[in-house]
């Protein structure tokens, strides 16, 4: 598969809009100018000054200048410098072959790309970010990097811009409501106040107070937002009075700290003073969480004398009311977060109280048990909900794993990392799983089954990543250690991994007896999860090893039945995908498509599931190629490739699948021609997962008044498209950008953009990818 082809046409991963972005026109112009002359620009400034939002807004406005997209990598919640490259690779959707993503790997991926990479919140990882930026810029001549950090990276060629607070009225200046509209701080204050109190406006009566507040808060966006949140319980005059009183106490503070940092600290100090003793203690203990938390976690981690578990809910509610923490999302389980400056403040108080170690230990214990519960209850109706929760707890898992490998006994760290095996695998977090397993395995080796388990999970990940030499070495270590230990149910997993290594290498005959041995062991133990795994891979291997692919049907049917009986969805989805491959090999295209589509339907129950969705898109691409629906085939292959890149994996690690892919791709390419194939493939890679699944299930949303066929551009006139819009729609379907369309039609780029917007409106679509996918589906 072509990595270069697969990334073309992507717009990156920026949000659709940047909320609460006020003013900053001067800074916007400055950053754009600096990026035109410098390949590395760093935005520095105090915490809470708005560096992140400025960077995001610059990225949004400059997307058209970067053909290969603008990409945003958030590093605030990352603590391990060894995971900087992994996190950036995850944001980029980089595909890895046999090793975890690193700076050289990212450099290879970005070598010929015209892209903007935004690295956000780098101050706590300056050295690692500097090393990565230097490597990428040296190897990628068309790459630009925009960094936000409280300090510069200090490498050659770096241009820096200090982000200043929002503009505020000068001291002692009397302003009218109309005057205040010219100041950015006042505009933000009014915007946020309106969100708290709908109908709020600046009047002659409150204008002086608004002016004084902006001056007192010195234009700090975060300070303004924290202060205005108090409008739920205080008036503007009360907020100003308390802020002014508090600031007078700063005269004895650290003189070497910037004034803006002192004022922000004072604001958080004030929030702390508003809290009761129990609320403060909970605030400090909650600082151990990263990326948010749920109520049950807070009750377990934070409940210790003098706080009882029964009091946590009421205290949590009080902290929400005081805007110390806030609820995020609207899922079935309430989730809470705190701003980073508030979390850091609480962490400092926790250290002062001497509770840091104890709270960190309880945090680690809680998430280790959560991982263990998820592993034990994998083959159950709780599977989808548990996978969703672990996905939301990714930042907390990192913090807890770091504590485990640094402070806990080796058995705890080994079990913790291995218990997350399904999380690493299903989500495609293969490199991260390997990272934590390697660190746990590097601890003093205990003669314990937890080490055997960690070795075989690490072996399995290496196998999926195509590193068969490493996989075999790890499994040999596991077998050698297992031979010295008393019997354990863990022994049944060793032949599963050994069979998978053989199957991935294409030796299906060698894999079969190993899978059968493991299946016997799992059934004797009544171990449902292991039995499901064995049935799925046994059916696939049996069908691939035989001249009659139907030989594998029975095992796959048994896997589906067992999964359904236990409320399990993932292995059921995998077995359906495997069935689609065998049916396709048997020439049953209709049956193969039905199985792959059913796999997709089931697989999407697990939020953000990557593995079986990518496999099923690939299988449907093969089916479409066999049916000579070549446009559809190329798009599905492209969509699958994007999924594999997002997983940091590749079909090349599975020899038989890779051969099938190459065969299908070469046939489709030969019939379409290189240009048409690349265009269709690119349209597939540009599809978001939901749209790719809709395409695969042949549920592309129809235009409002779609004609029965739209094979020729002229028929698009039935939808109200002008002749020129018909031409543009056809070029969109070929995968051309607005700039390329403008050049082809010899019109201004703005004109081309206007035509595309009109087309989207008339067809009732929201993205150009939908236009391309719909036209392609009508041609096949």
Tab-separated table of N, CA and C in Angstrom, residues 606-743:
chain	number	residue	atom	x	y	z
A	606	UNK	N	-18.843	-1.186	19.408
A	606	UNK	CA	-17.706	-0.791	20.235
A	606	UNK	C	-17.198	0.553	19.715
A	607	UNK	N	-17.385	1.609	20.498
A	607	UNK	CA	-17.042	2.956	20.063
A	607	UNK	C	-15.574	3.050	19.643
A	608	UNK	N	-15.357	3.664	18.483
A	608	UNK	CA	-14.008	3.873	17.949
A	608	UNK	C	-13.264	2.577	17.674
A	609	UNK	N	-13.980	1.485	17.504
A	609	UNK	CA	-13.323	0.218	17.169
A	609	UNK	C	-12.595	0.383	15.838
A	610	UNK	N	-11.408	-0.125	15.742
A	610	UNK	CA	-10.594	0.047	14.542
A	610	UNK	C	-10.376	-1.269	13.796
A	611	UNK	N	-10.064	-2.314	14.528
A	611	UNK	CA	-9.502	-3.510	13.901
A	611	UNK	C	-10.470	-4.184	12.937
A	612	UNK	N	-11.633	-4.632	13.413
A	612	UNK	CA	-12.537	-5.357	12.518
A	612	UNK	C	-13.197	-4.435	11.507
A	613	UNK	N	-13.356	-3.154	11.846
A	613	UNK	CA	-13.896	-2.216	10.854
A	613	UNK	C	-12.934	-2.111	9.676
A	614	UNK	N	-11.642	-1.954	9.976
A	614	UNK	CA	-10.657	-1.895	8.897
A	614	UNK	C	-10.613	-3.176	8.078
A	615	UNK	N	-10.694	-4.320	8.754
A	615	UNK	CA	-10.681	-5.601	8.050
A	615	UNK	C	-11.905	-5.757	7.156
A	616	UNK	N	-13.081	-5.369	7.643
A	616	UNK	CA	-14.304	-5.544	6.868
A	616	UNK	C	-14.355	-4.601	5.679
A	617	UNK	N	-13.864	-3.379	5.832
A	617	UNK	CA	-13.784	-2.475	4.688
A	617	UNK	C	-12.878	-3.076	3.618
A	618	UNK	N	-11.774	-3.668	4.043
A	618	UNK	CA	-10.847	-4.303	3.104
A	618	UNK	C	-11.532	-5.456	2.376
A	619	UNK	N	-12.224	-6.319	3.120
A	619	UNK	CA	-12.887	-7.472	2.501
A	619	UNK	C	-13.941	-7.029	1.494
A	620	UNK	N	-14.699	-5.997	1.827
A	620	UNK	CA	-15.707	-5.497	0.891
A	620	UNK	C	-15.059	-4.876	-0.334
A	621	UNK	N	-13.852	-4.336	-0.174
A	621	UNK	CA	-13.109	-3.849	-1.335
A	621	UNK	C	-12.738	-4.992	-2.264
A	622	UNK	N	-12.330	-6.130	-1.686
A	622	UNK	CA	-12.008	-7.291	-2.525
A	622	UNK	C	-13.247	-7.793	-3.258
A	623	UNK	N	-14.364	-7.834	-2.541
A	623	UNK	CA	-15.609	-8.294	-3.174
A	623	UNK	C	-15.991	-7.367	-4.321
A	624	UNK	N	-15.925	-6.067	-4.084
A	624	UNK	CA	-16.273	-5.118	-5.135
A	624	UNK	C	-15.353	-5.272	-6.337
A	625	UNK	N	-14.066	-5.542	-6.100
A	625	UNK	CA	-13.137	-5.763	-7.204
A	625	UNK	C	-13.507	-7.001	-7.995
A	626	UNK	N	-13.891	-8.075	-7.301
A	626	UNK	CA	-14.303	-9.302	-7.993
A	626	UNK	C	-15.560	-9.080	-8.823
A	627	UNK	N	-16.406	-8.138	-8.383
A	627	UNK	CA	-17.621	-7.825	-9.123
A	627	UNK	C	-17.414	-6.726	-10.162
A	628	UNK	N	-16.161	-6.278	-10.294
A	628	UNK	CA	-15.774	-5.215	-11.234
A	628	UNK	C	-16.476	-3.894	-10.919
A	629	UNK	N	-16.799	-3.684	-9.680
A	629	UNK	CA	-17.294	-2.379	-9.226
A	629	UNK	C	-16.060	-1.602	-8.766
A	630	UNK	N	-15.282	-1.190	-9.726
A	630	UNK	CA	-13.911	-0.766	-9.440
A	630	UNK	C	-13.820	0.553	-8.678
A	631	UNK	N	-14.695	1.512	-8.968
A	631	UNK	CA	-14.673	2.761	-8.210
A	631	UNK	C	-14.944	2.481	-6.727
A	632	UNK	N	-15.949	1.673	-6.482
A	632	UNK	CA	-16.275	1.305	-5.100
A	632	UNK	C	-15.121	0.559	-4.451
A	633	UNK	N	-14.523	-0.365	-5.193
A	633	UNK	CA	-13.416	-1.151	-4.650
A	633	UNK	C	-12.256	-0.257	-4.232
A	634	UNK	N	-11.881	0.681	-5.111
A	634	UNK	CA	-10.742	1.551	-4.809
A	634	UNK	C	-11.028	2.424	-3.589
A	635	UNK	N	-12.255	2.928	-3.506
A	635	UNK	CA	-12.600	3.758	-2.347
A	635	UNK	C	-12.556	2.964	-1.050
A	636	UNK	N	-13.078	1.760	-1.074
A	636	UNK	CA	-13.078	0.944	0.141
A	636	UNK	C	-11.663	0.560	0.552
A	637	UNK	N	-10.808	0.271	-0.423
A	637	UNK	CA	-9.415	-0.035	-0.112
A	637	UNK	C	-8.729	1.177	0.517
A	638	UNK	N	-9.045	2.370	-0.008
A	638	UNK	CA	-8.484	3.586	0.575
A	638	UNK	C	-8.990	3.816	1.985
A	639	UNK	N	-10.293	3.598	2.198
A	639	UNK	CA	-10.869	3.775	3.536
A	639	UNK	C	-10.257	2.796	4.523
A	640	UNK	N	-10.053	1.555	4.094
A	640	UNK	CA	-9.429	0.560	4.957
A	640	UNK	C	-8.001	0.965	5.303
A	641	UNK	N	-7.279	1.463	4.317
A	641	UNK	CA	-5.899	1.868	4.545
A	641	UNK	C	-5.829	2.968	5.610
A	642	UNK	N	-6.790	3.921	5.545
A	642	UNK	CA	-6.802	4.969	6.561
A	642	UNK	C	-7.010	4.380	7.954
A	643	UNK	N	-7.870	3.369	8.049
A	643	UNK	CA	-8.101	2.728	9.342
A	643	UNK	C	-6.824	2.053	9.851
A	644	UNK	N	-6.110	1.377	8.948
A	644	UNK	CA	-4.874	0.696	9.373
A	644	UNK	C	-3.822	1.695	9.810
A	645	UNK	N	-3.758	2.837	9.100
A	645	UNK	CA	-2.804	3.868	9.513
A	645	UNK	C	-3.162	4.402	10.891
A	646	UNK	N	-4.463	4.573	11.144
A	646	UNK	CA	-4.892	5.047	12.456
A	646	UNK	C	-4.528	4.056	13.555
A	647	UNK	N	-4.433	2.769	13.206
A	647	UNK	CA	-4.078	1.736	14.190
A	647	UNK	C	-2.579	1.553	14.335
A	648	UNK	N	-1.791	2.257	13.502
A	648	UNK	CA	-0.338	2.063	13.516
A	648	UNK	C	0.009	0.617	13.175
A	649	UNK	N	-0.685	0.067	12.204
A	649	UNK	CA	-0.443	-1.317	11.815
A	649	UNK	C	-0.578	-1.433	10.304
A	650	UNK	N	-0.424	-2.639	9.785
A	650	UNK	CA	-0.451	-2.849	8.347
A	650	UNK	C	-0.848	-4.279	8.038
A	651	UNK	N	-1.559	-4.471	6.938
A	651	UNK	CA	-1.901	-5.820	6.501
A	651	UNK	C	-0.666	-6.619	6.101
A	652	UNK	N	0.446	-5.924	5.881
A	652	UNK	CA	1.646	-6.629	5.434
A	652	UNK	C	2.141	-7.640	6.459
A	653	UNK	N	1.711	-7.490	7.729
A	653	UNK	CA	2.158	-8.440	8.754
A	653	UNK	C	1.471	-9.797	8.612
A	654	UNK	N	0.332	-9.858	7.899
A	654	UNK	CA	-0.422	-11.094	7.695
A	654	UNK	C	-0.252	-11.476	6.231
A	655	UNK	N	0.626	-12.445	5.966
A	655	UNK	CA	1.057	-12.714	4.596
A	655	UNK	C	-0.100	-13.008	3.653
A	656	UNK	N	-1.029	-13.858	4.058
A	656	UNK	CA	-2.124	-14.225	3.155
A	656	UNK	C	-2.995	-13.023	2.832
A	657	UNK	N	-3.350	-12.237	3.851
A	657	UNK	CA	-4.174	-11.056	3.618
A	657	UNK	C	-3.450	-10.050	2.736
A	658	UNK	N	-2.168	-9.916	2.965
A	658	UNK	CA	-1.384	-8.985	2.146
A	658	UNK	C	-1.375	-9.423	0.691
A	659	UNK	N	-1.260	-10.718	0.468
A	659	UNK	CA	-1.297	-11.223	-0.909
A	659	UNK	C	-2.661	-10.971	-1.547
A	660	UNK	N	-3.725	-11.192	-0.792
A	660	UNK	CA	-5.074	-10.926	-1.320
A	660	UNK	C	-5.229	-9.441	-1.661
A	661	UNK	N	-4.718	-8.595	-0.770
A	661	UNK	CA	-4.807	-7.150	-1.000
A	661	UNK	C	-4.073	-6.750	-2.275
A	662	UNK	N	-2.849	-7.235	-2.420
A	662	UNK	CA	-2.068	-6.877	-3.600
A	662	UNK	C	-2.741	-7.349	-4.880
A	663	UNK	N	-3.302	-8.553	-4.848
A	663	UNK	CA	-3.976	-9.093	-6.028
A	663	UNK	C	-5.193	-8.253	-6.394
A	664	UNK	N	-6.027	-7.938	-5.391
A	664	UNK	CA	-7.224	-7.146	-5.660
A	664	UNK	C	-6.861	-5.743	-6.129
A	665	UNK	N	-5.867	-5.136	-5.474
A	665	UNK	CA	-5.469	-3.779	-5.848
A	665	UNK	C	-4.934	-3.719	-7.271
A	666	UNK	N	-4.085	-4.666	-7.641
A	666	UNK	CA	-3.495	-4.641	-8.993
A	666	UNK	C	-4.561	-4.829	-10.061
A	667	UNK	N	-5.550	-5.664	-9.798
A	667	UNK	CA	-6.618	-5.883	-10.782
A	667	UNK	C	-7.474	-4.632	-10.952
A	668	UNK	N	-7.849	-4.017	-9.844
A	668	UNK	CA	-8.669	-2.805	-9.915
A	668	UNK	C	-7.884	-1.673	-10.571
A	669	UNK	N	-6.620	-1.519	-10.200
A	669	UNK	CA	-5.790	-0.471	-10.799
A	669	UNK	C	-5.636	-0.672	-12.305
A	670	UNK	N	-5.450	-1.921	-12.716
A	670	UNK	CA	-5.269	-2.206	-14.143
A	670	UNK	C	-6.510	-1.832	-14.942
A	671	UNK	N	-7.682	-2.070	-14.365
A	671	UNK	CA	-8.917	-1.764	-15.111
A	671	UNK	C	-9.231	-0.269	-15.094
A	672	UNK	N	-8.953	0.406	-13.975
A	672	UNK	CA	-9.264	1.831	-13.884
A	672	UNK	C	-8.202	2.712	-14.509
A	673	UNK	N	-6.969	2.271	-14.453
A	673	UNK	CA	-5.856	3.143	-14.812
A	673	UNK	C	-5.347	3.843	-13.570
A	674	UNK	N	-4.061	4.225	-13.591
A	674	UNK	CA	-3.437	4.782	-12.395
A	674	UNK	C	-4.145	6.030	-11.886
A	675	UNK	N	-4.474	6.956	-12.790
A	675	UNK	CA	-5.034	8.230	-12.338
A	675	UNK	C	-6.403	8.045	-11.694
A	676	UNK	N	-7.271	7.321	-12.351
A	676	UNK	CA	-8.619	7.116	-11.812
A	676	UNK	C	-8.554	6.315	-10.511
A	677	UNK	N	-7.645	5.329	-10.456
A	677	UNK	CA	-7.513	4.543	-9.231
A	677	UNK	C	-7.060	5.423	-8.069
A	678	UNK	N	-6.029	6.251	-8.297
A	678	UNK	CA	-5.517	7.105	-7.228
A	678	UNK	C	-6.578	8.084	-6.755
A	679	UNK	N	-7.383	8.610	-7.693
A	679	UNK	CA	-8.431	9.556	-7.315
A	679	UNK	C	-9.467	8.872	-6.430
A	680	UNK	N	-9.913	7.694	-6.840
A	680	UNK	CA	-10.922	6.967	-6.058
A	680	UNK	C	-10.346	6.530	-4.712
A	681	UNK	N	-9.107	6.057	-4.729
A	681	UNK	CA	-8.440	5.628	-3.495
A	681	UNK	C	-8.331	6.805	-2.525
A	682	UNK	N	-7.971	7.974	-3.079
A	682	UNK	CA	-7.859	9.166	-2.247
A	682	UNK	C	-9.191	9.580	-1.652
A	683	UNK	N	-10.263	9.425	-2.420
A	683	UNK	CA	-11.585	9.741	-1.876
A	683	UNK	C	-11.902	8.827	-0.703
A	684	UNK	N	-11.494	7.581	-0.800
A	684	UNK	CA	-11.722	6.651	0.301
A	684	UNK	C	-10.956	7.042	1.550
A	685	UNK	N	-9.696	7.448	1.396
A	685	UNK	CA	-8.906	7.825	2.577
A	685	UNK	C	-9.432	9.096	3.217
A	686	UNK	N	-10.128	9.927	2.440
A	686	UNK	CA	-10.648	11.182	2.977
A	686	UNK	C	-11.947	10.994	3.752
A	687	UNK	N	-12.564	9.824	3.635
A	687	UNK	CA	-13.853	9.606	4.290
A	687	UNK	C	-13.684	9.419	5.799
A	688	UNK	N	-14.440	10.152	6.606
A	688	UNK	CA	-14.486	9.836	8.040
A	688	UNK	C	-15.027	8.422	8.229
A	689	UNK	N	-14.753	7.831	9.389
A	689	UNK	CA	-15.146	6.440	9.611
A	689	UNK	C	-16.633	6.213	9.377
A	690	UNK	N	-17.470	7.108	9.887
A	690	UNK	CA	-18.923	6.921	9.741
A	690	UNK	C	-19.332	6.900	8.272
A	691	UNK	N	-18.743	7.780	7.470
A	691	UNK	CA	-19.082	7.820	6.051
A	691	UNK	C	-18.509	6.613	5.318
A	692	UNK	N	-17.332	6.164	5.740
A	692	UNK	CA	-16.752	4.969	5.126
A	692	UNK	C	-17.633	3.753	5.384
A	693	UNK	N	-18.140	3.638	6.614
A	693	UNK	CA	-19.035	2.527	6.943
A	693	UNK	C	-20.329	2.634	6.139
A	694	UNK	N	-20.856	3.857	5.996
A	694	UNK	CA	-22.066	4.041	5.191
A	694	UNK	C	-21.830	3.629	3.748
A	695	UNK	N	-20.668	3.987	3.210
A	695	UNK	CA	-20.326	3.573	1.854
A	695	UNK	C	-20.249	2.056	1.767
A	696	UNK	N	-19.587	1.436	2.748
A	696	UNK	CA	-19.433	-0.018	2.734
A	696	UNK	C	-20.786	-0.721	2.829
A	697	UNK	N	-21.681	-0.163	3.628
A	697	UNK	CA	-23.008	-0.762	3.797
A	697	UNK	C	-23.970	-0.333	2.693
A	698	UNK	N	-23.442	0.504	1.772
A	698	UNK	CA	-24.224	1.031	0.647
A	698	UNK	C	-25.434	1.804	1.150
A	699	UNK	N	-25.107	2.681	2.126
A	699	UNK	CA	-26.131	3.563	2.681
A	699	UNK	C	-25.750	5.021	2.496
A	700	UNK	N	-25.081	5.333	1.370
A	700	UNK	CA	-24.713	6.716	1.115
A	700	UNK	C	-25.984	7.553	1.090
A	701	UNK	N	-26.076	8.604	1.889
A	701	UNK	CA	-27.301	9.400	1.918
A	701	UNK	C	-27.606	9.989	0.553
A	702	UNK	N	-28.853	9.864	0.126
A	702	UNK	CA	-29.249	10.345	-1.194
A	702	UNK	C	-29.520	11.840	-1.155
A	703	UNK	N	-29.285	12.564	-2.284
A	703	UNK	CA	-29.667	13.972	-2.354
A	703	UNK	C	-31.172	14.116	-2.195
A	704	UNK	N	-31.599	15.346	-1.969
A	704	UNK	CA	-33.013	15.575	-1.692
A	704	UNK	C	-33.916	15.062	-2.798
A	705	UNK	N	-33.541	15.309	-4.054
A	705	UNK	CA	-34.381	14.889	-5.176
A	705	UNK	C	-33.537	14.116	-6.166
A	706	UNK	N	-32.867	13.096	-5.694
A	706	UNK	CA	-31.907	12.374	-6.526
A	706	UNK	C	-32.589	11.709	-7.717
A	707	UNK	N	-32.006	11.817	-8.921
A	707	UNK	CA	-32.541	11.111	-10.072
A	707	UNK	C	-32.233	9.631	-9.955
A	708	UNK	N	-32.797	8.823	-10.798
A	708	UNK	CA	-32.591	7.385	-10.725
A	708	UNK	C	-31.184	7.012	-11.097
A	709	UNK	N	-30.491	7.824	-11.880
A	709	UNK	CA	-29.097	7.563	-12.223
A	709	UNK	C	-28.398	8.882	-12.458
A	710	UNK	N	-27.113	8.895	-12.199
A	710	UNK	CA	-26.342	10.127	-12.404
A	710	UNK	C	-25.011	9.792	-13.016
A	711	UNK	N	-25.002	8.856	-13.923
A	711	UNK	CA	-23.760	8.412	-14.517
A	711	UNK	C	-23.129	9.516	-15.350
A	712	UNK	N	-23.951	10.352	-16.033
A	712	UNK	CA	-23.398	11.431	-16.836
A	712	UNK	C	-23.599	12.745	-16.100
A	713	UNK	N	-22.628	13.662	-16.185
A	713	UNK	CA	-22.744	14.933	-15.505
A	713	UNK	C	-24.000	15.695	-15.869
A	714	UNK	N	-24.491	15.560	-17.132
A	714	UNK	CA	-25.655	16.319	-17.557
A	714	UNK	C	-26.871	16.005	-16.711
A	715	UNK	N	-26.971	14.773	-16.216
A	715	UNK	CA	-28.123	14.401	-15.410
A	715	UNK	C	-28.136	15.129	-14.068
A	716	UNK	N	-27.000	15.669	-13.654
A	716	UNK	CA	-26.963	16.429	-12.410
A	716	UNK	C	-27.801	17.691	-12.513
A	717	UNK	N	-28.130	18.091	-13.723
A	717	UNK	CA	-29.001	19.241	-13.889
A	717	UNK	C	-30.365	19.002	-13.294
A	718	UNK	N	-30.766	17.732	-13.181
A	718	UNK	CA	-32.056	17.420	-12.572
A	718	UNK	C	-32.087	17.847	-11.106
A	719	UNK	N	-30.913	18.029	-10.516
A	719	UNK	CA	-30.831	18.428	-9.112
A	719	UNK	C	-30.707	19.939	-8.963
A	720	UNK	N	-30.783	20.663	-10.066
A	720	UNK	CA	-30.687	22.113	-10.005
A	720	UNK	C	-29.282	22.638	-10.150
A	721	UNK	N	-28.296	21.775	-10.471
A	721	UNK	CA	-26.924	22.224	-10.646
A	721	UNK	C	-26.764	22.881	-12.018
A	722	UNK	N	-26.061	24.006	-12.042
A	722	UNK	CA	-25.759	24.657	-13.316
A	722	UNK	C	-24.732	23.823	-14.074
A	723	UNK	N	-24.526	24.191	-15.350
A	723	UNK	CA	-23.547	23.442	-16.148
A	723	UNK	C	-22.156	23.518	-15.507
A	724	UNK	N	-21.772	24.709	-15.029
A	724	UNK	CA	-20.465	24.852	-14.408
A	724	UNK	C	-20.382	24.031	-13.117
A	725	UNK	N	-21.465	24.027	-12.330
A	725	UNK	CA	-21.466	23.232	-11.095
A	725	UNK	C	-21.388	21.744	-11.401
A	726	UNK	N	-21.967	21.329	-12.526
A	726	UNK	CA	-21.844	19.929	-12.930
A	726	UNK	C	-20.382	19.591	-13.214
A	727	UNK	N	-19.680	20.511	-13.895
A	727	UNK	CA	-18.260	20.278	-14.167
A	727	UNK	C	-17.464	20.185	-12.864
A	728	UNK	N	-17.767	21.101	-11.940
A	728	UNK	CA	-17.048	21.115	-10.667
A	728	UNK	C	-17.328	19.839	-9.881
A	729	UNK	N	-18.597	19.386	-9.878
A	729	UNK	CA	-18.934	18.157	-9.158
A	729	UNK	C	-18.150	16.973	-9.698
A	730	UNK	N	-17.999	16.907	-11.005
A	730	UNK	CA	-17.231	15.827	-11.612
A	730	UNK	C	-15.767	15.889	-11.182
A	731	UNK	N	-15.211	17.109	-11.111
A	731	UNK	CA	-13.813	17.256	-10.693
A	731	UNK	C	-13.652	16.930	-9.207
A	732	UNK	N	-14.652	17.272	-8.405
A	732	UNK	CA	-14.636	16.877	-6.990
A	732	UNK	C	-14.568	15.357	-6.888
A	733	UNK	N	-15.357	14.690	-7.737
A	733	UNK	CA	-15.382	13.219	-7.721
A	733	UNK	C	-14.042	12.633	-8.135
A	734	UNK	N	-13.251	13.392	-8.889
A	734	UNK	CA	-11.916	12.921	-9.282
A	734	UNK	C	-10.889	13.154	-8.180
A	735	UNK	N	-11.309	13.821	-7.125
A	735	UNK	CA	-10.412	14.042	-5.995
A	735	UNK	C	-9.613	15.317	-6.062
A	736	UNK	N	-9.958	16.244	-6.960
A	736	UNK	CA	-9.212	17.484	-7.086
A	736	UNK	C	-9.542	18.429	-5.939
A	737	UNK	N	-8.549	19.198	-5.501
A	737	UNK	CA	-8.756	20.224	-4.489
A	737	UNK	C	-9.367	21.456	-5.140
A	738	UNK	N	-9.819	22.400	-4.314
A	738	UNK	CA	-10.371	23.631	-4.866
A	738	UNK	C	-9.349	24.365	-5.724
A	739	UNK	N	-8.102	24.352	-5.265
A	739	UNK	CA	-7.048	25.029	-6.042
A	739	UNK	C	-6.851	24.351	-7.390
A	740	UNK	N	-6.860	23.026	-7.407
A	740	UNK	CA	-6.683	22.295	-8.673
A	740	UNK	C	-7.889	22.476	-9.595
A	741	UNK	N	-9.096	22.539	-9.003
A	741	UNK	CA	-10.294	22.787	-9.811
A	741	UNK	C	-10.217	24.164	-10.451
A	742	UNK	N	-9.779	25.159	-9.678
A	742	UNK	CA	-9.660	26.512	-10.212
A	742	UNK	C	-8.672	26.561	-11.373
A	743	UNK	N	-7.552	25.843	-11.216
A	743	UNK	CA	-6.561	25.821	-12.297
A	743	UNK	C	-7.101	25.109	-13.533
